[in-house]
Coordinates of C-alpha atoms in Angstrom, one line a residue:
M161 CA 22.4 21.0 -171.6
I162 CA 19.5 23.3 -172.7
S163 CA 17.1 24.2 -169.9
R164 CA 13.3 23.6 -170.2
P165 CA 12.3 27.3 -170.2
V166 CA 14.6 27.9 -173.2
V167 CA 12.8 25.2 -175.1
V168 CA 9.3 25.8 -173.9
L169 CA 9.1 29.6 -174.4
P170 CA 9.5 29.6 -178.2
V171 CA 6.9 26.8 -178.5
L172 CA 4.4 28.8 -176.5
V173 CA 5.1 31.9 -178.5
L174 CA 4.5 29.9 -181.7
L175 CA 1.2 28.6 -180.2
M176 CA 0.1 32.1 -179.4
A177 CA 0.8 33.2 -182.9
V178 CA -1.3 30.3 -184.3
I179 CA -4.2 31.2 -182.0
F180 CA -3.9 34.9 -182.9
A181 CA -4.1 34.0 -186.6
A182 CA -7.0 31.7 -186.1
D183 CA -8.9 34.2 -184.0
T184 CA -8.3 36.9 -186.6
V185 CA -9.3 35.1 -189.8
T186 CA -12.4 33.3 -188.3
D187 CA -15.9 34.7 -187.6
Y188 CA -16.6 36.8 -184.5
A189 CA -18.7 34.0 -183.2
I190 CA -15.7 31.7 -182.9
A191 CA -13.9 32.5 -179.7
A192 CA -10.5 31.1 -180.6
A193 CA -8.8 33.4 -178.1
V194 CA -10.0 31.3 -175.2
F195 CA -7.2 28.8 -176.2
Y196 CA -4.7 31.3 -174.8
T197 CA -5.7 29.7 -171.4
S198 CA -4.0 26.5 -172.5
V199 CA -0.8 28.3 -173.3
L200 CA -0.9 29.9 -169.8
L201 CA -1.5 26.6 -168.1
I202 CA 1.5 25.2 -169.7
A203 CA 3.5 28.3 -168.9
T204 CA 2.8 28.0 -165.2
Q205 CA 4.4 24.5 -165.2
F206 CA 7.7 25.5 -166.8
L207 CA 8.2 29.3 -166.6
S208 CA 8.8 31.9 -163.9
I209 CA 5.9 33.9 -162.4
R210 CA 7.2 37.0 -164.3
A211 CA 7.2 35.2 -167.6
V212 CA 3.7 33.9 -167.0
V213 CA 2.4 37.5 -166.3
V214 CA 4.1 38.7 -169.5
L215 CA 2.5 36.0 -171.6
A216 CA -0.9 36.7 -170.0
A217 CA -0.6 40.4 -170.8
A218 CA 0.4 39.5 -174.4
S219 CA -2.6 37.2 -174.7
V220 CA -5.0 40.0 -173.6
F221 CA -3.3 42.4 -176.1
L222 CA -3.5 39.9 -178.9
T223 CA -7.2 39.1 -178.1
I224 CA -8.1 42.8 -178.4
L225 CA -6.0 43.3 -181.5
S226 CA -7.6 40.3 -183.1
F227 CA -11.1 41.7 -182.4
Y228 CA -10.3 44.9 -184.2
L229 CA -8.7 43.1 -187.2
T230 CA -11.6 40.6 -187.6
R231 CA -13.9 41.5 -190.5
H232 CA -16.5 38.7 -190.3
G233 CA -19.6 38.1 -188.2
A234 CA -21.8 40.1 -185.8
Y235 CA -19.8 42.9 -184.0
E236 CA -21.8 42.5 -180.8
V237 CA -21.1 38.7 -180.6
G238 CA -17.4 39.4 -181.2
L239 CA -17.4 41.9 -178.4
V240 CA -19.0 39.4 -175.9
N241 CA -16.6 36.7 -177.0
M242 CA -13.6 39.0 -176.5
A243 CA -14.8 39.9 -173.0
I244 CA -15.3 36.2 -172.2
S245 CA -11.8 35.4 -173.5
I246 CA -10.2 38.2 -171.5
V247 CA -11.9 37.0 -168.3
A248 CA -10.9 33.4 -169.0
I249 CA -7.3 34.5 -169.5
G250 CA -7.2 36.6 -166.4
G251 CA -8.9 33.9 -164.3
T252 CA -6.6 31.2 -165.6
T253 CA -3.5 33.3 -164.9
Y254 CA -4.6 34.1 -161.4
L255 CA -5.4 30.5 -160.5
G256 CA -2.2 29.3 -162.2
L257 CA 0.0 31.8 -160.3
R258 CA -1.7 30.9 -157.0
L259 CA -1.0 27.2 -157.6
K260 CA 2.6 28.0 -158.6
S261 CA 3.1 30.2 -155.5
A262 CA 1.7 27.3 -153.3
E263 CA 4.1 24.9 -154.9
L264 CA 7.1 27.3 -154.3
S265 CA 6.0 27.7 -150.7
A266 CA 5.7 24.0 -150.2
H267 CA 9.1 23.5 -151.8
Q268 CA 10.7 26.1 -149.5
S269 CA 9.1 24.6 -146.4
R270 CA 10.3 21.2 -147.4
E271 CA 13.8 22.5 -147.8
R272 CA 13.7 24.2 -144.4
L273 CA 12.5 20.9 -142.8
L274 CA 15.3 19.0 -144.5
R275 CA 17.9 21.5 -143.2
M276 CA 16.4 21.2 -139.7
A277 CA 16.5 17.4 -140.0
R278 CA 20.2 17.6 -141.1
L279 CA 20.9 19.5 -137.9
T280 CA 18.8 17.0 -135.9
T281 CA 20.8 14.1 -137.3
L282 CA 24.0 16.0 -136.4
G283 CA 22.7 16.6 -132.9
Q284 CA 22.3 12.9 -132.4
L285 CA 26.0 12.5 -133.1
T286 CA 27.0 15.2 -130.6
T287 CA 28.1 12.8 -127.8
S288 CA 30.2 10.7 -130.1
I289 CA 31.7 13.8 -131.7
A290 CA 32.7 15.3 -128.4
H291 CA 34.2 11.9 -127.4
E292 CA 36.2 11.7 -130.6
V293 CA 37.4 15.3 -130.5
G294 CA 38.4 14.9 -126.8
Q295 CA 40.5 11.8 -127.6
P296 CA 43.0 13.6 -130.0
L297 CA 43.1 16.6 -127.8
A298 CA 44.0 14.4 -124.8
A299 CA 46.5 12.6 -126.9
I300 CA 48.1 15.9 -128.0
S301 CA 48.5 17.0 -124.4
T302 CA 50.0 13.6 -123.5
S303 CA 52.4 13.7 -126.4
A304 CA 53.4 17.3 -125.7
G305 CA 54.3 16.4 -122.1
A306 CA 56.3 13.4 -123.3
C307 CA 58.1 15.5 -125.8
S308 CA 59.1 18.0 -123.1
R309 CA 60.4 15.2 -120.9
W310 CA 62.5 13.6 -123.7
L311 CA 64.0 17.0 -124.6
G312 CA 64.7 17.7 -120.9
Q313 CA 66.9 14.7 -120.4
E314 CA 70.6 14.8 -120.4
P315 CA 71.4 14.1 -123.2
P316 CA 68.0 14.9 -124.9
N317 CA 66.4 11.8 -126.5
I318 CA 65.8 13.3 -129.9
E319 CA 64.4 10.2 -131.5
R320 CA 61.6 9.8 -128.9
A321 CA 60.9 13.5 -128.9
R322 CA 60.5 13.4 -132.7
A323 CA 58.1 10.5 -132.5
A324 CA 56.0 12.5 -129.9
L325 CA 55.9 15.5 -132.3
E326 CA 54.8 13.2 -135.1
R327 CA 52.0 11.9 -132.9
I328 CA 51.0 15.5 -132.1
V329 CA 50.8 16.4 -135.8
S330 CA 48.7 13.3 -136.6
D331 CA 46.3 13.9 -133.7
T332 CA 46.0 17.6 -134.6
S333 CA 45.1 16.6 -138.2
R334 CA 42.6 14.1 -136.9
A335 CA 40.8 16.7 -134.7
S336 CA 40.7 19.1 -137.6
D337 CA 39.2 16.5 -139.9
I338 CA 36.5 15.8 -137.4
L339 CA 35.6 19.5 -137.0
S340 CA 35.6 19.9 -140.8
R341 CA 33.2 17.1 -141.2
V342 CA 30.9 18.6 -138.6
R343 CA 30.9 22.0 -140.3
G344 CA 30.1 20.3 -143.6
L345 CA 27.2 18.4 -142.1
A346 CA 25.8 21.5 -140.4
R347 CA 25.8 23.6 -143.5
G348 CA 23.9 21.0 -145.5
E349 CA 25.8 21.9 -148.7
A350 CA 24.8 21.0 -152.2
P351 CA 26.5 17.9 -153.6
L352 CA 30.1 18.6 -154.4
R353 CA 31.0 15.4 -156.3
T354 CA 34.6 14.4 -156.2
G355 CA 36.6 11.1 -156.1
F356 CA 37.2 9.7 -152.7
D357 CA 38.0 6.4 -150.9
L358 CA 34.6 5.1 -149.6
N359 CA 36.3 2.6 -147.3
Q360 CA 38.2 5.4 -145.5
A361 CA 35.1 7.6 -145.4
V362 CA 33.1 4.8 -143.7
R363 CA 36.0 4.2 -141.2
E364 CA 35.9 7.8 -140.2
I365 CA 32.2 7.6 -139.4
V366 CA 32.8 4.4 -137.4
E367 CA 35.4 6.3 -135.4
L368 CA 32.8 9.0 -134.6
S369 CA 30.4 6.3 -133.3
E370 CA 33.0 4.2 -131.4
G371 CA 31.8 5.7 -128.1
D372 CA 28.2 4.5 -128.5
I373 CA 29.3 1.2 -129.9
G374 CA 31.8 0.5 -127.1
R375 CA 29.4 1.5 -124.3
R376 CA 26.7 -0.9 -125.6
G377 CA 29.2 -3.8 -126.1
T378 CA 28.2 -4.1 -129.8
E379 CA 30.0 -6.5 -132.0
L380 CA 31.0 -4.6 -135.1
T381 CA 32.5 -6.3 -138.2
M382 CA 33.7 -4.6 -141.3
S383 CA 34.2 -6.3 -144.6
F384 CA 35.7 -3.8 -147.1
S385 CA 36.8 -4.7 -150.6
E386 CA 40.5 -4.0 -151.0
N387 CA 40.3 -3.3 -154.7
L388 CA 37.3 -0.9 -154.5
A389 CA 37.2 1.8 -157.1
A390 CA 37.1 5.4 -155.9
A391 CA 33.6 6.8 -155.3
F392 CA 32.4 9.8 -157.2
A393 CA 30.0 11.7 -155.0
D394 CA 29.8 14.3 -152.2
R395 CA 32.0 12.8 -149.5
V396 CA 30.5 14.7 -146.6
Q397 CA 26.9 13.9 -147.7
I398 CA 27.7 10.2 -148.2
Q399 CA 29.2 10.2 -144.7
Q400 CA 26.0 11.7 -143.4
V401 CA 24.1 8.8 -144.9
V402 CA 26.4 6.2 -143.4
G403 CA 26.3 7.9 -140.0
N404 CA 22.5 8.0 -140.1
L405 CA 22.2 4.3 -141.0
L406 CA 24.8 3.4 -138.4
L407 CA 22.9 5.3 -135.7
N408 CA 19.7 3.6 -136.7
A409 CA 21.4 0.2 -136.4
I410 CA 22.9 1.1 -133.0
E411 CA 19.4 2.2 -131.7
A412 CA 17.8 -1.0 -133.2
I413 CA 20.1 -3.4 -131.4
A414 CA 19.9 -1.4 -128.1
I415 CA 16.4 -2.9 -127.4
R416 CA 17.7 -6.5 -127.5
P417 CA 17.2 -7.9 -124.0
D418 CA 20.4 -10.1 -124.2
G419 CA 22.6 -7.2 -125.2
A420 CA 24.2 -9.4 -127.9
G421 CA 24.0 -6.7 -130.6
R422 CA 25.8 -7.2 -134.0
I423 CA 26.4 -4.8 -136.8
S424 CA 28.2 -5.6 -140.0
L425 CA 29.4 -3.1 -142.6
M426 CA 30.4 -4.1 -146.2
T427 CA 31.7 -2.4 -149.3
E428 CA 32.1 -4.0 -152.7
Q429 CA 32.3 -3.3 -156.4
A430 CA 28.8 -3.6 -157.9
E431 CA 27.8 -3.3 -161.5
P432 CA 30.3 -1.5 -163.8
G433 CA 30.6 2.1 -162.7
K434 CA 29.0 1.5 -159.3
I435 CA 30.2 0.8 -155.8
R436 CA 28.0 -0.6 -153.0
F437 CA 27.8 -0.1 -149.3
A438 CA 25.6 -2.4 -147.0
I439 CA 24.9 -2.3 -143.3
Q440 CA 23.0 -5.0 -141.4
D441 CA 22.1 -5.4 -137.7
N442 CA 20.5 -8.2 -135.7
G443 CA 17.8 -5.9 -134.2
P444 CA 14.1 -6.5 -134.3
G445 CA 13.9 -5.9 -138.0
I446 CA 11.4 -4.0 -140.2
P447 CA 7.8 -5.1 -140.3
T448 CA 6.5 -6.0 -143.7
N449 CA 3.8 -3.4 -143.7
A450 CA 6.4 -0.7 -142.8
R451 CA 8.8 -1.2 -145.7
Q452 CA 6.7 0.9 -148.1
H453 CA 6.8 3.8 -145.8
L454 CA 10.5 3.7 -144.7
F455 CA 11.6 6.7 -146.9
D456 CA 8.4 8.7 -146.4
A457 CA 8.8 12.1 -144.7
F458 CA 7.6 12.3 -141.1
W459 CA 7.0 8.5 -140.9
T460 CA 8.9 6.8 -138.1
T461 CA 8.7 3.9 -135.7
K462 CA 10.8 5.7 -133.1
S463 CA 9.2 7.4 -130.2
G464 CA 10.3 11.0 -130.4
G465 CA 11.8 10.6 -133.9
F466 CA 11.2 13.1 -136.7
G467 CA 10.9 10.6 -139.5
L468 CA 13.2 12.5 -141.7
G469 CA 16.5 10.7 -141.4
L470 CA 15.9 8.1 -144.1
T471 CA 14.1 10.7 -146.3
I472 CA 17.2 12.8 -146.3
S473 CA 19.3 9.8 -146.9
L474 CA 17.2 8.9 -150.0
Q475 CA 17.5 12.5 -151.3
I476 CA 21.2 12.6 -150.8
I477 CA 21.9 9.3 -152.5
E478 CA 19.7 10.1 -155.5
S479 CA 21.1 13.6 -155.8
N480 CA 24.5 12.0 -156.0
G481 CA 23.4 9.7 -158.9
G482 CA 22.8 6.6 -156.8
H483 CA 20.0 4.6 -155.2
I484 CA 19.2 3.1 -151.8
W485 CA 17.0 0.1 -150.9
V486 CA 16.1 -2.3 -148.2
P487 CA 16.5 -6.0 -149.2
P488 CA 14.5 -8.7 -147.3
T489 CA 16.5 -10.4 -144.6
D490 CA 15.7 -13.1 -142.0
D491 CA 17.6 -11.4 -139.2
G492 CA 17.4 -7.7 -138.3
A493 CA 17.4 -5.1 -140.9
C494 CA 19.7 -4.4 -143.9
F495 CA 20.2 -1.2 -145.9
I496 CA 22.1 -1.0 -149.1
F497 CA 23.1 1.9 -151.3
E498 CA 25.0 2.2 -154.5
I499 CA 26.8 5.4 -155.8
P500 CA 28.8 6.1 -158.9
A501 CA 32.4 5.1 -159.1
E502 CA 35.0 7.6 -160.4
A503 CA 35.6 7.2 -164.1
V504 CA 39.0 5.8 -165.0
E505 CA 40.6 7.6 -167.9

């Protein structure tokens, strides 16, 4: 795919050549060189700061060269128009570069805030992560002790010792997977789109949150399509979205006075080439006037919340070629996202 600068730069050079020709063949009184400012305004939108400075210097040079090559009109008028054109070129370049610098600074600040919010979201999972990592470690210790006892018998119980070793391997792999997911979330890596099993990815996030779900007595139901196509997206980032939506649901049902919280998860095949994930809770729901702000940065209904969780989720889903929305529901809140399915050759 051809990048925008590669396409825009030749067009701008051509426009400058046309302006130079017009400024040269016309009368001194016609300040055609002032149109270089239009070229520079376009350049600030698509080109780097260095390229804009080069074009500005070229515009000044062409303006002066055109003045010396022009043979029609009053010389004094041409001198004044040349000076006006150079000032206009310089002023436009300065203002354009200031605007471009401000946009770059805003973009960098936004990226820093998003990275901070990723870590904040990760921090909210700390208790569940510690619980889940502790479980396989405790299981490994128990299985190792059992294996030692089976081998210490006379005669050694080889079959049971082998089963204990297999449990150790399985629990070790589970702990390693949890830590790998945590490192991926913390780094906030760019999308690395690969094919993966969305059902399994969601189950792993549910396992991370089992501690919170169990303590609150939440009723969790999962309805996963058995014939679901493989997803094609960044697995870690999609898990981050699922984890954020699940945490939001857990917090929403926590304020129910009766403690009868319910969360349902669902996956299904959507339109061709898409797979869908949905999560619904029976919490207080989303006010009508709040729906339009749900994905706005720094907007939140939580006391002490940053208002960036759903903003990041939107960015992740869209950067992976999908979309996320909030359908109307009579009970609680529902979030749905769709992501591309892996192409079948």
